Coordinates of C-alpha atoms and ligand atoms in Angstrom, one line a residue:
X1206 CA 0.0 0.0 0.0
X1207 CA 1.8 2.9 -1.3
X1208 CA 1.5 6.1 1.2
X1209 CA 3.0 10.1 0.5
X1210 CA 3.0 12.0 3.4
X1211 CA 3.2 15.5 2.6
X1212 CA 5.1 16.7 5.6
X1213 CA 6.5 20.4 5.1
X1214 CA 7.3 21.1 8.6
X1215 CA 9.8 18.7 8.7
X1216 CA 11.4 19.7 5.6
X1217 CA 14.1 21.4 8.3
X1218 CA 13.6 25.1 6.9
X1219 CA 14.1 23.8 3.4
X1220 CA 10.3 23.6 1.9
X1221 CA 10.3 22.0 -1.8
X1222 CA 10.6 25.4 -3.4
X1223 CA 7.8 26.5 -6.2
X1224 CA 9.0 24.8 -9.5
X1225 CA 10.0 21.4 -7.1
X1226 CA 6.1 21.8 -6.5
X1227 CA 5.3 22.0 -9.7
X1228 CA 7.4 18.7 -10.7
X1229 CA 6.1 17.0 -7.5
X1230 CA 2.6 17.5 -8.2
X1231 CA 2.7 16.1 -11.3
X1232 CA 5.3 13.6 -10.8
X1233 CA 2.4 12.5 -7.6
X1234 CA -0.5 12.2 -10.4
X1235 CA 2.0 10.3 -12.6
X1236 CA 2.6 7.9 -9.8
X1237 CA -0.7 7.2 -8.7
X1238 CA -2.0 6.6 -12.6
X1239 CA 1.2 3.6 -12.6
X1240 CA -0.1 2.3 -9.4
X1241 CA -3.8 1.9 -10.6
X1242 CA -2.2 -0.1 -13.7
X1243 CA -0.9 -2.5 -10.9
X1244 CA -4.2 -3.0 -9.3
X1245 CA -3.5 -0.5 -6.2
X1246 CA -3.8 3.0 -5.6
X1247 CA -1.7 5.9 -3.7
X1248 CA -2.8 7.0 -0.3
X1249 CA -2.3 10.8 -0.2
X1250 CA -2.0 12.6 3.4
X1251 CA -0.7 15.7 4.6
X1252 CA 0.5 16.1 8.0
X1253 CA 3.1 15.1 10.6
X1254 CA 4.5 12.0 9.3
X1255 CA 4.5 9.7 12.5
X1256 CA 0.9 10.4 13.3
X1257 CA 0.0 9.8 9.8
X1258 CA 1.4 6.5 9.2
X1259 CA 0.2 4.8 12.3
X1260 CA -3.5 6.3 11.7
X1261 CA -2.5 4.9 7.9
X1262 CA -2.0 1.6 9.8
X1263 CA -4.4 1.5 12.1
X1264 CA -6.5 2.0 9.6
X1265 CA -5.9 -0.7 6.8
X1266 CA -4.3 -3.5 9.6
X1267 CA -0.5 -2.6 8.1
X1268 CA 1.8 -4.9 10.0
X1269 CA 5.1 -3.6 8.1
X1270 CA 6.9 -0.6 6.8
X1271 CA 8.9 -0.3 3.9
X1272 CA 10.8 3.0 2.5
X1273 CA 14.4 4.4 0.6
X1274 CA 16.3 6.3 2.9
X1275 CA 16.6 10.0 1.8
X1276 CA 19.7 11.5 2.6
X1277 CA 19.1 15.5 3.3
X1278 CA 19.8 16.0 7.5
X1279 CA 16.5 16.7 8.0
X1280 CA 15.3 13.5 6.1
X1281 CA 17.8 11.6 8.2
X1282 CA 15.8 13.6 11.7
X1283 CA 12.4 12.6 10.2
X1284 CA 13.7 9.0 9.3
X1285 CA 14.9 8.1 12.6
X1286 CA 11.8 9.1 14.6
X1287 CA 9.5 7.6 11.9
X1288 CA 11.1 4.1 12.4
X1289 CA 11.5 4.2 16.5
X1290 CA 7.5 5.2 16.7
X1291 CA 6.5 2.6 13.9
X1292 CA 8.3 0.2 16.0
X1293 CA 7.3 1.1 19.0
X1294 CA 3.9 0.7 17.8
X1295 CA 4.8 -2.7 16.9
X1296 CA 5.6 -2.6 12.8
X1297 CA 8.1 -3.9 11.5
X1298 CA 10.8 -1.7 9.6
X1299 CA 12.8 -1.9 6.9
X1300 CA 14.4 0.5 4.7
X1301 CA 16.8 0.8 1.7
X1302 CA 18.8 2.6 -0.4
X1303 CA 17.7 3.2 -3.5
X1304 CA 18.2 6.9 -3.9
X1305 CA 22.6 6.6 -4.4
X1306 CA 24.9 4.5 -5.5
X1307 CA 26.9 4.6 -2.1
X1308 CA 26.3 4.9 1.6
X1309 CA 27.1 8.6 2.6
X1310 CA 28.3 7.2 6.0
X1311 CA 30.0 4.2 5.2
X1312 CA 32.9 5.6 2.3
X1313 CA 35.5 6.8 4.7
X1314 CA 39.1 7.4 3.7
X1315 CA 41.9 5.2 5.3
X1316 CA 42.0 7.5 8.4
X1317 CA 38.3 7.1 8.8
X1318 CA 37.2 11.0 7.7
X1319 CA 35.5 12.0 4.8
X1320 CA 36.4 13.2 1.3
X1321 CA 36.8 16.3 1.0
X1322 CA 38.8 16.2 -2.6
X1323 CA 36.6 14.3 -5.5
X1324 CA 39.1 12.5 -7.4
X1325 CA 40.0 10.6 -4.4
X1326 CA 36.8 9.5 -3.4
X1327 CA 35.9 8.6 -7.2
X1328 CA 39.0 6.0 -7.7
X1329 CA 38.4 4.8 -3.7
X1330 CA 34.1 4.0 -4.9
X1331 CA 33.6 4.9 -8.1
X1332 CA 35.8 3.7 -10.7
X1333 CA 35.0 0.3 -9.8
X1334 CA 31.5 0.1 -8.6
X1335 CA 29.2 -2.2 -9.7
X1336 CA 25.7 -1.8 -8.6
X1337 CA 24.0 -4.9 -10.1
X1338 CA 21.2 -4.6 -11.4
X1339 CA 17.9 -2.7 -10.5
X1340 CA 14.7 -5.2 -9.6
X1341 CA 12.2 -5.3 -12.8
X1342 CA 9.2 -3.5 -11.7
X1343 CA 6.6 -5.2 -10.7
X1344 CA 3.6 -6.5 -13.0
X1345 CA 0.6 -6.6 -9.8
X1346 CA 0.8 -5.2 -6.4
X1347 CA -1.3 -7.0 -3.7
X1348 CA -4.5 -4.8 -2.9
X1349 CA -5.3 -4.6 1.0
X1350 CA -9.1 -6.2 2.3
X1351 CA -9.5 -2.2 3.8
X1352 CA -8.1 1.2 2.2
X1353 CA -7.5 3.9 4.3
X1354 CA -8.7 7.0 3.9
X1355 CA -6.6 9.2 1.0
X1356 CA -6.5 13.4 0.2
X1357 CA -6.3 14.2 -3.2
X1358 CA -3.8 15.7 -4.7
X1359 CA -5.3 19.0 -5.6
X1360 CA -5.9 19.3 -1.8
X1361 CA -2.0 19.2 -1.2
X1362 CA -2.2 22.9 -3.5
X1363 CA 1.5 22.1 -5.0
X1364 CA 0.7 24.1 -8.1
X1365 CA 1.5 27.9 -8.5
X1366 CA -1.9 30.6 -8.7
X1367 CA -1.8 32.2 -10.8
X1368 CA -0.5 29.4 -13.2
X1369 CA 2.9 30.8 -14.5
X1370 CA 4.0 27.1 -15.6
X1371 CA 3.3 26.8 -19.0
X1372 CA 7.2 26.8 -20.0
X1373 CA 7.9 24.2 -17.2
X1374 CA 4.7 22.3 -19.0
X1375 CA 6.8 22.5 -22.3
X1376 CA 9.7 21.4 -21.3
X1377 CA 9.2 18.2 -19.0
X1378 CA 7.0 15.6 -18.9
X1379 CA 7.5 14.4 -14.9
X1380 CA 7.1 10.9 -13.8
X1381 CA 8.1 7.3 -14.4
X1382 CA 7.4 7.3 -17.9
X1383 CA 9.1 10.8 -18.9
X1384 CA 12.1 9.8 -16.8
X1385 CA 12.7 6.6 -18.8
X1386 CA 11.9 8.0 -21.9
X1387 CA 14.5 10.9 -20.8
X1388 CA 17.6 8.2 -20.3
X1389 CA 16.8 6.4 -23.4
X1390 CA 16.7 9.6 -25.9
X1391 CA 20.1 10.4 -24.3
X1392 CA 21.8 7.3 -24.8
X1393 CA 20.8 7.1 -28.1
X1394 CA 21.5 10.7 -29.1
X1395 CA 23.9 12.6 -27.0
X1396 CA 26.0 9.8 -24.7
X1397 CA 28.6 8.9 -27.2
X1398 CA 28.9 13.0 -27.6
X1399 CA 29.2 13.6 -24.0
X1400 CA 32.6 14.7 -23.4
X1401 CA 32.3 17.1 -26.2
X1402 CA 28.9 18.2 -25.9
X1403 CA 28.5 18.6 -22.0
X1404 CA 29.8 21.9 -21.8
X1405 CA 27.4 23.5 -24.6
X1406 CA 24.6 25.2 -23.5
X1407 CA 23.0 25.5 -27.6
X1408 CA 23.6 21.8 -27.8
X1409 CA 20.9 19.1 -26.1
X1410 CA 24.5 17.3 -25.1
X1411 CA 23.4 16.5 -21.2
X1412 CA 21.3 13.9 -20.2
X1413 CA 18.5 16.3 -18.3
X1414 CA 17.6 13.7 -15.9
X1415 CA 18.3 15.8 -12.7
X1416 CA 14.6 16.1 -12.0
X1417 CA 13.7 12.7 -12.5
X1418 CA 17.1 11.6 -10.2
X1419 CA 15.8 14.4 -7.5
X1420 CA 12.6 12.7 -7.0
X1421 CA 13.2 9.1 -7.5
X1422 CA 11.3 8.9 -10.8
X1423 CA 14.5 6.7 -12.0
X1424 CA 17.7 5.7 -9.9
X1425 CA 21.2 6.6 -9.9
X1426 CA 21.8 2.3 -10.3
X1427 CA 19.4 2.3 -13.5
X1428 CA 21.4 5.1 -15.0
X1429 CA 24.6 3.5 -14.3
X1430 CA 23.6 0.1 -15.8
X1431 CA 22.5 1.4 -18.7
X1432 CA 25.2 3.0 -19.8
X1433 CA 27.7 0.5 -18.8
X1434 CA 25.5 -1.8 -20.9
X1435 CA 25.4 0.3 -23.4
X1436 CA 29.6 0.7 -22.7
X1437 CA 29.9 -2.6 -23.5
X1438 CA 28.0 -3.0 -27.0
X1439 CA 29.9 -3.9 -29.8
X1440 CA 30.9 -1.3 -31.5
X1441 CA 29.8 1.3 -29.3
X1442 CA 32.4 4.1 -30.4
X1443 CA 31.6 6.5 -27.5
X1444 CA 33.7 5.0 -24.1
X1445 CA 35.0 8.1 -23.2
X1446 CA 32.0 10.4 -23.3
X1447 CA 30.5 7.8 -21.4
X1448 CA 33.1 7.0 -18.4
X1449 CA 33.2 11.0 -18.4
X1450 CA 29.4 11.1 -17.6
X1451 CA 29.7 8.3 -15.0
X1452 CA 31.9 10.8 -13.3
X1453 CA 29.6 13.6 -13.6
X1454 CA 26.4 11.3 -12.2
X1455 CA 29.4 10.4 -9.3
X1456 CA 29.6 14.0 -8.0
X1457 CA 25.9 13.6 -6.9
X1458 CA 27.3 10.6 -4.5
X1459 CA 30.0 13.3 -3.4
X1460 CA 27.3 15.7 -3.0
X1461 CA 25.4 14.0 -0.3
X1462 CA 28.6 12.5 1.1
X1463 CA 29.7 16.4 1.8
X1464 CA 26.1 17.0 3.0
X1465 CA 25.9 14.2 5.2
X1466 CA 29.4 14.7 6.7
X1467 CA 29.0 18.5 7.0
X1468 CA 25.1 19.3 7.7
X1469 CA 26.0 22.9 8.6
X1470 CA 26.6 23.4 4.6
X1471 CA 23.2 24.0 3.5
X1472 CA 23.9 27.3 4.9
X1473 CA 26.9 27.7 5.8
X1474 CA 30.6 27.6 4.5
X1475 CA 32.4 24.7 5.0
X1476 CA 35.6 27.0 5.0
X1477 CA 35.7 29.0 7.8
X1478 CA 37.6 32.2 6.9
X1479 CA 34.6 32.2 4.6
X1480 CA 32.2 33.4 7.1
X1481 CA 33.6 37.0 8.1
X1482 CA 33.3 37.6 3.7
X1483 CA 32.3 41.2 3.3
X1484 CA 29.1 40.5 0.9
X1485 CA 27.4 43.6 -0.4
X1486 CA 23.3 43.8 0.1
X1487 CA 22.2 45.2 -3.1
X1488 CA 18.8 44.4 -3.7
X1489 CA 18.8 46.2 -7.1
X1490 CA 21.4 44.1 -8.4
X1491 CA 20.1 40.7 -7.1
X1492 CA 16.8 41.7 -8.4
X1493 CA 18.3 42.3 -12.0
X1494 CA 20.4 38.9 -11.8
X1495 CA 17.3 37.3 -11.0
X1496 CA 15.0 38.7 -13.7
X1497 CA 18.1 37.9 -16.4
X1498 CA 18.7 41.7 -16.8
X1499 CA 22.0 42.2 -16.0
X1500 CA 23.3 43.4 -19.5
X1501 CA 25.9 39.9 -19.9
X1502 CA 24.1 38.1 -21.9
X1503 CA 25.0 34.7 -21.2
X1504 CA 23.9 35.9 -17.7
X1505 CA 20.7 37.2 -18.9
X1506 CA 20.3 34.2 -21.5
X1507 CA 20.6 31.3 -18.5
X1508 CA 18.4 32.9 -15.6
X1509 CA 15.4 33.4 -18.3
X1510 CA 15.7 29.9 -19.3
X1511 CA 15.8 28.9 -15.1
X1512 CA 12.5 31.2 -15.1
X1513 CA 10.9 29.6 -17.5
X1514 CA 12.0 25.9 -18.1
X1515 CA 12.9 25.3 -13.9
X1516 CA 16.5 24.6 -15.5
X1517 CA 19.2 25.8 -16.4
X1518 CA 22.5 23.8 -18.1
X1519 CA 25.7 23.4 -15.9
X1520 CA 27.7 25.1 -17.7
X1521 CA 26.0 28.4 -17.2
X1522 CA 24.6 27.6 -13.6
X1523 CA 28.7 27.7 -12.9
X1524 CA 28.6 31.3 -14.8
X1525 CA 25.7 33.0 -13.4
X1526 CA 26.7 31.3 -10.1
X1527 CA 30.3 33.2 -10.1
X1528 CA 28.8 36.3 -11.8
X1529 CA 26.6 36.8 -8.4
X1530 CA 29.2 35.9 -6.1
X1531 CA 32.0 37.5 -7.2
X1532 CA 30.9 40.2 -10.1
X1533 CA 28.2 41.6 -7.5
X1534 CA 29.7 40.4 -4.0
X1535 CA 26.2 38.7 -3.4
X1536 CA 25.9 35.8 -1.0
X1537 CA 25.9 32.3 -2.6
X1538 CA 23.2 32.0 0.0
X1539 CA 21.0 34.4 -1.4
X1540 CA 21.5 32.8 -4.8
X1541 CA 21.1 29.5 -3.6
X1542 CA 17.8 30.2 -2.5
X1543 CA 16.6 31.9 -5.3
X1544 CA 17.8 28.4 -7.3
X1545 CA 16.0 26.4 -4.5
X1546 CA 12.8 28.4 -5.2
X1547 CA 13.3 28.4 -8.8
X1548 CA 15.1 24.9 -10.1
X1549 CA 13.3 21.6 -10.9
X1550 CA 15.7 19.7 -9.5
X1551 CA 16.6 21.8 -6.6
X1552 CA 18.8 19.5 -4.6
X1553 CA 19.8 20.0 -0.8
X1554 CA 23.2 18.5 -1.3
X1555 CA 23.8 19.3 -5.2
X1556 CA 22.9 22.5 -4.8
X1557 CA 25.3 23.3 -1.7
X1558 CA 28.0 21.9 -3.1
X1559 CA 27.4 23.6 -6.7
X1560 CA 27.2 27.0 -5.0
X1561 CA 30.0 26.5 -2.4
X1562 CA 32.0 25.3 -5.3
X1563 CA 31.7 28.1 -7.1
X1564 CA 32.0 30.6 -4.0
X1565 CA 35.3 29.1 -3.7
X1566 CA 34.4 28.4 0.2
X1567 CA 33.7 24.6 0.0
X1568 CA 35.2 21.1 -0.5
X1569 CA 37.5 20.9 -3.7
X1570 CA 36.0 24.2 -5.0
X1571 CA 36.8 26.5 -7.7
X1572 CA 39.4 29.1 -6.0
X1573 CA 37.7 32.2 -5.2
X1574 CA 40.8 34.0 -6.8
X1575 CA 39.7 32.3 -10.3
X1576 CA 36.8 34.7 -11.6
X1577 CA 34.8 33.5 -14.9
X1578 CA 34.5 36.4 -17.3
X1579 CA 31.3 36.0 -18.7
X1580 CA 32.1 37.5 -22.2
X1581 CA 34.5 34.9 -22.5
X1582 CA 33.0 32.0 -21.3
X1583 CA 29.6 32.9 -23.8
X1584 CA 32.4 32.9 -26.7
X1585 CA 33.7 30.1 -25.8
X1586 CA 30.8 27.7 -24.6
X1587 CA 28.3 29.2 -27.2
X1588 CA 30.4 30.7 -30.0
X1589 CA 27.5 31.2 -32.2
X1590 CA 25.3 32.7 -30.2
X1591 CA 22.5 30.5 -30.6
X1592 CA 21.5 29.8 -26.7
X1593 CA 21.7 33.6 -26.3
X1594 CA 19.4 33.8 -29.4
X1595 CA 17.1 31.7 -27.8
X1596 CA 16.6 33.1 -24.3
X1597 CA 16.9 36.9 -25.1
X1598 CA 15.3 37.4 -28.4
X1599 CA 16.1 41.2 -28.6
X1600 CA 19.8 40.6 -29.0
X1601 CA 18.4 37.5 -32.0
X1602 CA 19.9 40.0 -34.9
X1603 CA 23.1 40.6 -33.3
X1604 CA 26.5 38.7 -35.3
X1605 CA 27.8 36.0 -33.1
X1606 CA 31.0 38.4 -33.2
X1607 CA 28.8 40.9 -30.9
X1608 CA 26.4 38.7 -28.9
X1609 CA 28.4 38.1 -26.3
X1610 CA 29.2 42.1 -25.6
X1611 CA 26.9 44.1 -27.3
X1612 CA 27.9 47.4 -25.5
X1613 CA 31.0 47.2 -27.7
X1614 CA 29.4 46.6 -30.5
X1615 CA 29.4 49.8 -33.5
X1616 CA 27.0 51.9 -33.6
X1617 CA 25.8 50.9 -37.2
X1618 CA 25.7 47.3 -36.2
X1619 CA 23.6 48.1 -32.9
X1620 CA 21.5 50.0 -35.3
X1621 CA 20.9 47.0 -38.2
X1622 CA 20.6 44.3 -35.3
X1623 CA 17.7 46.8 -33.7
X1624 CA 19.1 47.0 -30.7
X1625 CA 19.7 50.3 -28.5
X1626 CA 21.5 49.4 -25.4
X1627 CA 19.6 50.7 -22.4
X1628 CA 16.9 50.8 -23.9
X1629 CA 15.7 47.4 -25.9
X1630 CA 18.6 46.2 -23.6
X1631 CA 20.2 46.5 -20.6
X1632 CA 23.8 48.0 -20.2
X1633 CA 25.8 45.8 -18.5
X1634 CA 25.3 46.6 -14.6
X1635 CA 28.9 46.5 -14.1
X1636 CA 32.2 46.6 -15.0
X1637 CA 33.4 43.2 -15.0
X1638 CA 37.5 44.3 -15.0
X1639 CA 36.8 46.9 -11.7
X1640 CA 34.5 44.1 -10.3
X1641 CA 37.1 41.4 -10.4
X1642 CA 39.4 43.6 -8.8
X1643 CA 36.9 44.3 -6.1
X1644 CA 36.2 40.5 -5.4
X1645 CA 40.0 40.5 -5.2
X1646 CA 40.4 42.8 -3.0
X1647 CA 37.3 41.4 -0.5
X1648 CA 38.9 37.8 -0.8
X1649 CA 42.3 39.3 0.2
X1650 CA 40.4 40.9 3.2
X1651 CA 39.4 37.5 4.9
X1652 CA 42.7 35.8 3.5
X1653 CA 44.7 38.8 5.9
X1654 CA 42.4 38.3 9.2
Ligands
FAD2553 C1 25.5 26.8 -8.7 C2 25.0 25.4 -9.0 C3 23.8 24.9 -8.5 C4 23.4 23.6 -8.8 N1 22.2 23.2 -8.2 C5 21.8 21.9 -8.5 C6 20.6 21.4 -7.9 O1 19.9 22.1 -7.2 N2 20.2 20.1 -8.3 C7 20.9 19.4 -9.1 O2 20.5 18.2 -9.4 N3 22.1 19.8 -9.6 C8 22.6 21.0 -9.4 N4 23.7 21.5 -9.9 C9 24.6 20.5 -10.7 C10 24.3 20.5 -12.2 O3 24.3 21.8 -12.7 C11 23.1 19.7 -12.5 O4 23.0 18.5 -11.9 C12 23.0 19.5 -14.0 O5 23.1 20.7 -14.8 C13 21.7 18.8 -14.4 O6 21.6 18.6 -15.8 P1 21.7 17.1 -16.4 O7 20.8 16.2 -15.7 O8 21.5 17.3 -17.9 O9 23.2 16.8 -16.1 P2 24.2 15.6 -16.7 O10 25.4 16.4 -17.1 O11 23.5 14.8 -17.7 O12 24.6 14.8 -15.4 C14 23.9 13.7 -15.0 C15 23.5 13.8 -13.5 O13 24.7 13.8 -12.7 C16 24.4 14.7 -11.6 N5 25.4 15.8 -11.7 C17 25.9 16.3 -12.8 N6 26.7 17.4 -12.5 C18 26.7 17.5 -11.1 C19 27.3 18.4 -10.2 N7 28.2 19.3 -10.6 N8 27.0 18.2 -8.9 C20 26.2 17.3 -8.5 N9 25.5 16.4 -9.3 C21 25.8 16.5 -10.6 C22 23.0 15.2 -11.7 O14 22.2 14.3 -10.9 C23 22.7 15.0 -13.2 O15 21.4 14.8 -13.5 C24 24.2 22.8 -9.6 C25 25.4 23.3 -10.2 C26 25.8 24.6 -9.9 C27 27.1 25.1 -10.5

């Protein structure tokens, strides 16, 4: 009898954000459609999760519990109690993990720490794993003689009003079916390209299964079988795109192993001289970052596709990431929440360690000296423009030569592309030469105390 217990208040401060909603909701309805297929149903409740699953049992004569751990500290809080009541009300308890490849707790390096570097803790777990192979699903579940009482979904109110999803709508299809149908388009199209491709933002050269990952729709151990079977077909020309994309599905395992090892991250930095950083408030600036106004284009280009799609490709999370952090002196804090709000796959632990990566104040992080200029990165990541085309449609006329600084751009070029900077678009909000200097300078600060 399969049970969601929409529990918010033990989400520890960390409430599935609006576009998680979205997915959730949906991904729910998928869910429950898959389960009636099987000849059961699922039993919808919201409320505090140990009161709820012992009136759930009560209720239908449940003598057992069965879940996959989640791995988030609160999760881990929520867990514990769940099991020591269910016990103590005499269930038995049983749980699994089905949401990583590894246990968080259990890969420890030969002094018995944790990894803090990622190469490391890939050869000591990764390079070698071998997961087996996931359980077929099944073709009936048994139906219980009494159903307990169930919500509907619609009553949890996961979905935005006014509706402002339609792009999410376009872009996903959440659920079992869309997360399957996800993996196999990328192995067939873009894994034997993914070295190569990974990187581009105007190329469909990830696999996009974040989402699906994020809320179980399809495991990290499917994934990896998959492509090692695919690895292993003759002829299969693509080996090292596709040992380079095990890697990249193995910093999710390092993810929650930093997470679990250093709860304090979700909001904190794991590097200490980090904490007395002298951040700006600037609520202007924030405000234009978040609406994708900030006159870089490749900026401007990756937080409209976030606001629309709920995504946003690696390459340019890294970019906008570093352009708040160190162009404006913003918190990664206060961008991390507005990804957490914002994202599909918002992600306790890969979106800590994505943001403390890029604020230079986590484990095995980008230096904070090392600044990404974002006229060069848009050259060099989308040299034709195209992903910039697509996301700010006023700068669509502009020659790839331009696109990437339009302020620089002659007049009579500005004028033919119809665009008048300031006007049909923003001027870039700063100076990225006197800003790197300034996030110099603030880093130097901490480094001296
Ligand atoms: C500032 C910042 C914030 C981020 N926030 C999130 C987040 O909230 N949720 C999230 O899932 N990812 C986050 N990432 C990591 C990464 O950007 C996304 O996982 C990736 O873009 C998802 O697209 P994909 O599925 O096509 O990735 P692929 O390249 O196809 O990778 C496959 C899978 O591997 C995992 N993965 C890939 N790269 C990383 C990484 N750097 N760290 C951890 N796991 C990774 C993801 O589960 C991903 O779905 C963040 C990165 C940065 C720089």
């Amino acid at each position: 009898m399969p049970v969601y217990v929409c529990a918010p208040a033990a989400e520890g401060g960390w409430v599935t954000g609006a576009a998680g909603r979205w997915w959730l909701h949906h991904s729910l309805t998928a869910l429950a459609k898959d389960l009636e297929r099987l000849g059961s149903r699922l039993i919808v409740r919201r409320g505090e999760p140990i009161a709820e699953l012992l009136a759930v049992a009560r209720s239908s004569g449940a003598v057992a519990a069965f879940w996959n751990r989640c791995y988030e500290p609160s999760a881990v809080r929520c867990d514990a109690a769940v099991e020591d009541a269910l016990l103590r009300g005499g269930l038995r308890v049983q749980n699994f993990n089905g949401n990583l490849l590894t246990d968080p707790a259990e890969v420890l390096t030969q002094q018995g720490g944790p990894y803090r570097v990622y190469t490391p803790f890939w050869r000591a777990c990764g390079q070698t794993l071998d997961p087996g192979s996931p359980l077929p699903v099944p073709r009936t579940l048994p139906a219980p003689s009494r159903w307990p009482a169930s919500q509907s979904l619609d009553s949890l109110r996961l979905l935005p009003e006014p509706d402002w999803t339609s792009g999410m709508r376009a872009a996903w299809v959440p659920g079992r079916e869309g997360a399957s149908q996800q993996l196999e388009d990328f192995l067939e199209s873009a894994l034997a390209r993914y070295d190569e491709d990974h990187n581009r933002p105007d190329r469909r050269g990830s696999s996009r299964l974040s989402a699906h990952l994020h809320f179980g729709e399809i495991s990290p151990r499917e994934v990896w079988v998959a492509v090692r079977e695919r690895m292993g077909r003759r002829g299969f020309a693509g080996a090292k795109s596709a040992e380079a994309y095990l890697k990249e599905i193995f910093w999710r395992e390092f993810a929650y192993h930093l997470l679990h090892h250093f709860p304090h991250t979700a909001t904190a930095p794991l590097r200490n001289e980090f904490r007395s950083f002298p951040w700006r408030s600037d609520t202007r600036s924030l405000k234009a970052w978040q609406r994708g106004e900030t006159g870089f284009p490749i900026v401007d280009a990756g937080m409209r596709e976030l606001w629309t799609t709920g995504w946003m490709h690696n390459r340019v999370r890294m970019v906008v990431a570093s352009f708040l952090v160190k162009d404006l002196l913003i918190s990664w804090q206060d961008g991390a929440r507005w990804f957490w709000d914002t994202l599909v796959d918002a992600d306790l632990a890969n979106n800590t360690l994505g943001w403390q990566w890029t604020g230079g104040c986590g484990a095995d992080a980008a230096p904070y000296f090392r600044v990404f200029n974002p006229v060069s990165q848009g050259e060099r990541f989308d040299p034709d423009g195209e992903y910039v085309r697509r996301w700010v449609p006023e700068l669509g006329k502009l020659p790839a030569e331009w696109i990437h600084k339009p302020w620089e751009a002659p007049v009579a070029v500005l004028r033919k592309a119809d665009v008048r900077i300031g006007q049909t678009y923003p001027g870039p909000i700063v100076d990225h030469g006197q800003a790197r200097a300034r996030a110099l300078a603030a880093y130097a600060s901490i480094r001296r105390r």
